mmCIF file of C-alpha atoms in Angstrom:
data_model
loop_
_atom_site.group_PDB
_atom_site.id
_atom_site.type_symbol
_atom_site.label_atom_id
_atom_site.label_comp_id
_atom_site.label_asym_id
_atom_site.label_seq_id
_atom_site.Cartn_x
_atom_site.Cartn_y
_atom_site.Cartn_z
ATOM 1 C CA UNK A 1 -15.156 -24.247 -9.679
ATOM 2 C CA UNK A 2 -16.408 -20.960 -11.115
ATOM 3 C CA UNK A 3 -17.396 -21.022 -14.767
ATOM 4 C CA UNK A 4 -15.454 -17.884 -15.651
ATOM 5 C CA UNK A 5 -16.191 -15.070 -18.052
ATOM 6 C CA UNK A 6 -15.482 -15.151 -21.762
ATOM 7 C CA UNK A 7 -14.200 -11.962 -23.334
ATOM 8 C CA UNK A 8 -12.629 -11.408 -26.712
ATOM 9 C CA UNK A 9 -10.624 -8.180 -26.795
ATOM 10 C CA UNK A 10 -9.033 -7.360 -30.148
ATOM 11 C CA UNK A 11 -5.416 -8.497 -30.293
ATOM 12 C CA UNK A 12 -5.786 -10.747 -27.235
ATOM 13 C CA UNK A 13 -7.754 -13.642 -28.682
ATOM 14 C CA UNK A 14 -10.472 -15.252 -26.618
ATOM 15 C CA UNK A 15 -9.874 -14.875 -22.896
ATOM 16 C CA UNK A 16 -11.468 -17.091 -20.282
ATOM 17 C CA UNK A 17 -11.231 -15.124 -17.023
ATOM 18 C CA UNK A 18 -11.595 -17.294 -13.918
ATOM 19 C CA UNK A 19 -9.767 -15.116 -11.373
ATOM 20 C CA UNK A 20 -10.292 -11.465 -10.503
ATOM 21 C CA UNK A 21 -7.394 -10.030 -8.491
ATOM 22 C CA UNK A 22 -8.013 -6.736 -6.764
ATOM 23 C CA UNK A 23 -6.061 -4.240 -4.738
ATOM 24 C CA UNK A 24 -7.929 -2.747 -1.777
ATOM 25 C CA UNK A 25 -6.397 0.548 -0.639
ATOM 26 C CA UNK A 26 -7.163 3.277 -3.170
ATOM 27 C CA UNK A 27 -8.798 0.800 -5.551
ATOM 28 C CA UNK A 28 -11.780 -0.677 -3.708
ATOM 29 C CA UNK A 29 -11.610 1.880 -0.919
ATOM 30 C CA UNK A 30 -11.071 5.512 -0.101
ATOM 31 C CA UNK A 31 -9.114 6.158 3.084
ATOM 32 C CA UNK A 32 -9.772 2.541 4.108
ATOM 33 C CA UNK A 33 -13.563 2.620 3.602
ATOM 34 C CA UNK A 34 -15.177 0.523 0.875
ATOM 35 C CA UNK A 35 -16.458 2.705 -1.981
ATOM 36 C CA UNK A 36 -20.270 2.612 -2.333
ATOM 37 C CA UNK A 37 -21.415 0.266 -5.090
ATOM 38 C CA UNK A 38 -18.366 -2.007 -4.889
ATOM 39 C CA UNK A 39 -19.940 -4.667 -2.643
ATOM 40 C CA UNK A 40 -22.903 -5.145 -4.958
ATOM 41 C CA UNK A 41 -20.709 -5.475 -8.046
ATOM 42 C CA UNK A 42 -18.347 -7.939 -6.362
ATOM 43 C CA UNK A 43 -21.275 -10.049 -5.185
ATOM 44 C CA UNK A 44 -22.676 -10.167 -8.726
ATOM 45 C CA UNK A 45 -19.305 -11.120 -10.236
ATOM 46 C CA UNK A 46 -18.595 -13.795 -7.616
ATOM 47 C CA UNK A 47 -20.982 -16.192 -9.340
ATOM 48 C CA UNK A 48 -18.646 -16.283 -12.348
ATOM 49 C CA UNK A 49 -15.103 -15.659 -11.093
ATOM 50 C CA UNK A 50 -13.024 -16.307 -8.007
ATOM 51 C CA UNK A 51 -12.246 -12.964 -6.378
ATOM 52 C CA UNK A 52 -9.098 -12.379 -4.357
ATOM 53 C CA UNK A 53 -8.153 -9.080 -2.747
ATOM 54 C CA UNK A 54 -4.390 -8.688 -2.366
ATOM 55 C CA UNK A 55 -3.593 -5.754 -0.131
ATOM 56 C CA UNK A 56 -0.974 -4.252 2.120
ATOM 57 C CA UNK A 57 -4.028 -2.864 3.977
ATOM 58 C CA UNK A 58 -2.534 0.529 4.747
ATOM 59 C CA UNK A 59 -5.479 1.572 6.952
ATOM 60 C CA UNK A 60 -5.961 -1.854 8.571
ATOM 61 C CA UNK A 61 -9.643 -1.994 7.553
ATOM 62 C CA UNK A 62 -9.812 -4.421 4.614
ATOM 63 C CA UNK A 63 -11.000 -7.522 6.501
ATOM 64 C CA UNK A 64 -13.756 -5.647 8.328
ATOM 65 C CA UNK A 65 -14.871 -3.693 5.265
ATOM 66 C CA UNK A 66 -14.999 -6.805 3.059
ATOM 67 C CA UNK A 67 -16.507 -9.126 5.684
ATOM 68 C CA UNK A 68 -19.403 -11.180 4.346
ATOM 69 C CA UNK A 69 -18.506 -10.670 0.693
ATOM 70 C CA UNK A 70 -17.835 -13.735 -1.488
ATOM 71 C CA UNK A 71 -14.084 -13.249 -1.804
ATOM 72 C CA UNK A 72 -10.777 -14.006 -0.178
ATOM 73 C CA UNK A 73 -8.604 -11.318 1.439
ATOM 74 C CA UNK A 74 -4.840 -11.825 1.507
ATOM 75 C CA UNK A 75 -2.585 -9.393 3.314
ATOM 76 C CA UNK A 76 0.658 -8.867 1.414
ATOM 77 C CA UNK A 77 3.756 -6.799 2.098
ATOM 78 C CA UNK A 78 5.222 -5.970 -1.313
ATOM 79 C CA UNK A 79 4.556 -6.006 -5.041
ATOM 80 C CA UNK A 80 6.619 -9.190 -5.145
ATOM 81 C CA UNK A 81 3.936 -10.897 -3.033
ATOM 82 C CA UNK A 82 1.291 -9.935 -5.601
ATOM 83 C CA UNK A 83 3.562 -11.115 -8.388
ATOM 84 C CA UNK A 84 4.107 -14.486 -6.688
ATOM 85 C CA UNK A 85 0.377 -14.910 -6.167
ATOM 86 C CA UNK A 86 -0.486 -14.404 -9.836
ATOM 87 C CA UNK A 87 2.414 -16.609 -10.957
ATOM 88 C CA UNK A 88 0.877 -19.459 -8.932
ATOM 89 C CA UNK A 89 -2.342 -19.146 -10.952
ATOM 90 C CA UNK A 90 -2.936 -19.597 -14.591
ATOM 91 C CA UNK A 91 -2.146 -15.889 -15.196
ATOM 92 C CA UNK A 92 -3.696 -16.151 -18.651
ATOM 93 C CA UNK A 93 -7.049 -16.568 -16.894
ATOM 94 C CA UNK A 94 -6.671 -13.632 -14.515
ATOM 95 C CA UNK A 95 -7.802 -10.023 -14.614
ATOM 96 C CA UNK A 96 -6.014 -7.679 -12.223
ATOM 97 C CA UNK A 97 -7.278 -4.281 -11.076
ATOM 98 C CA UNK A 98 -5.305 -1.836 -8.975
ATOM 99 C CA UNK A 99 -4.147 1.746 -8.535
ATOM 100 C CA UNK A 100 -0.725 1.477 -6.927
ATOM 101 C CA UNK A 101 2.848 1.000 -7.911
ATOM 102 C CA UNK A 102 2.744 -2.379 -6.171
ATOM 103 C CA UNK A 103 0.039 -3.476 -8.637
ATOM 104 C CA UNK A 104 2.155 -2.991 -11.779
ATOM 105 C CA UNK A 105 3.700 -6.474 -11.917
ATOM 106 C CA UNK A 106 0.339 -8.101 -11.220
ATOM 107 C CA UNK A 107 -1.330 -6.103 -14.023
ATOM 108 C CA UNK A 108 1.500 -6.850 -16.445
ATOM 109 C CA UNK A 109 1.314 -10.601 -15.801
ATOM 110 C CA UNK A 110 -2.480 -10.879 -15.923
ATOM 111 C CA UNK A 111 -4.320 -11.683 -19.129
ATOM 112 C CA UNK A 112 -5.933 -8.278 -18.683
ATOM 113 C CA UNK A 113 -4.552 -5.547 -16.423
ATOM 114 C CA UNK A 114 -6.665 -2.565 -15.432
ATOM 115 C CA UNK A 115 -5.474 0.610 -13.726
ATOM 116 C CA UNK A 116 -7.954 2.624 -11.693
ATOM 117 C CA UNK A 117 -7.458 6.346 -11.190
ATOM 118 C CA UNK A 118 -9.447 6.355 -7.992
ATOM 119 C CA UNK A 119 -9.837 8.810 -5.138
ATOM 120 C CA UNK A 120 -6.247 8.242 -4.036
ATOM 121 C CA UNK A 121 -4.734 8.609 -7.520
ATOM 122 C CA UNK A 122 -2.881 6.048 -9.630
ATOM 123 C CA UNK A 123 0.804 5.251 -10.006
ATOM 124 C CA UNK A 124 2.271 6.140 -13.378
ATOM 125 C CA UNK A 125 4.207 2.880 -13.411
ATOM 126 C CA UNK A 126 0.897 0.979 -13.341
ATOM 127 C CA UNK A 127 -0.673 3.127 -16.056
ATOM 128 C CA UNK A 128 2.328 2.360 -18.278
ATOM 129 C CA UNK A 129 1.672 -1.419 -18.180
ATOM 130 C CA UNK A 130 -2.130 -1.536 -17.899
ATOM 131 C CA UNK A 131 -4.225 -2.687 -20.838
ATOM 132 C CA UNK A 132 -7.092 -0.414 -19.789
ATOM 133 C CA UNK A 133 -7.253 2.639 -17.531
ATOM 134 C CA UNK A 134 -10.562 3.493 -15.815
ATOM 135 C CA UNK A 135 -11.649 6.575 -13.899
ATOM 136 C CA UNK A 136 -12.871 4.538 -10.938
ATOM 137 C CA UNK A 137 -13.395 1.036 -9.619
ATOM 138 C CA UNK A 138 -17.074 0.943 -10.532
ATOM 139 C CA UNK A 139 -16.223 1.485 -14.202
ATOM 140 C CA UNK A 140 -13.489 -1.155 -13.976
ATOM 141 C CA UNK A 141 -15.791 -3.778 -12.436
ATOM 142 C CA UNK A 142 -18.510 -2.942 -14.949
ATOM 143 C CA UNK A 143 -16.111 -3.963 -17.740
ATOM 144 C CA UNK A 144 -16.681 -7.574 -16.716
ATOM 145 C CA UNK A 145 -20.443 -7.114 -16.581
ATOM 146 C CA UNK A 146 -20.377 -5.476 -20.029
ATOM 147 C CA UNK A 147 -17.468 -7.138 -21.886
ATOM 148 C CA UNK A 148 -18.222 -5.337 -25.151
ATOM 149 C CA UNK A 149 -16.775 -2.259 -23.441
ATOM 150 C CA UNK A 150 -13.432 -4.078 -23.293
ATOM 151 C CA UNK A 151 -13.699 -4.930 -26.960
ATOM 152 C CA UNK A 152 -14.507 -1.317 -27.865
ATOM 153 C CA UNK A 153 -11.645 0.060 -25.758
ATOM 154 C CA UNK A 154 -8.993 -2.296 -27.120
ATOM 155 C CA UNK A 155 -10.073 -2.187 -30.761
ATOM 156 C CA UNK A 156 -7.349 -1.314 -33.298
#
């Protein structure tokens, strides 16, 4: 069992994040290819949290691109699949990061939902429910490495 990450964003209380849920297409990748710097960050975070990539895999490259990384890849069909996955977890211990419309329910249900405005854009529906919006996936993953950034962003 992973030890998890403790963060204390204002208005949220103390959060103990044990699961990191990620979208692949447009979040971790551009046109199906893993964005440089993502693999190293995921490997570093894997010592603390369980990482699951939930993706419709539009380009059909997720498994190959993520091969060898300490995470699980699950191919999904709809946003409902992502919603069902997070509902089966303790959602209050999950952080979800995505860029698509099909990530909105997952971000809303997670203890902390992050929208990424990556190279393929970001759905407005997701931005509307996200707790934090980042310019790219590297910034989003770095929030967990530097949790005071979360505190500063969510401060009243």
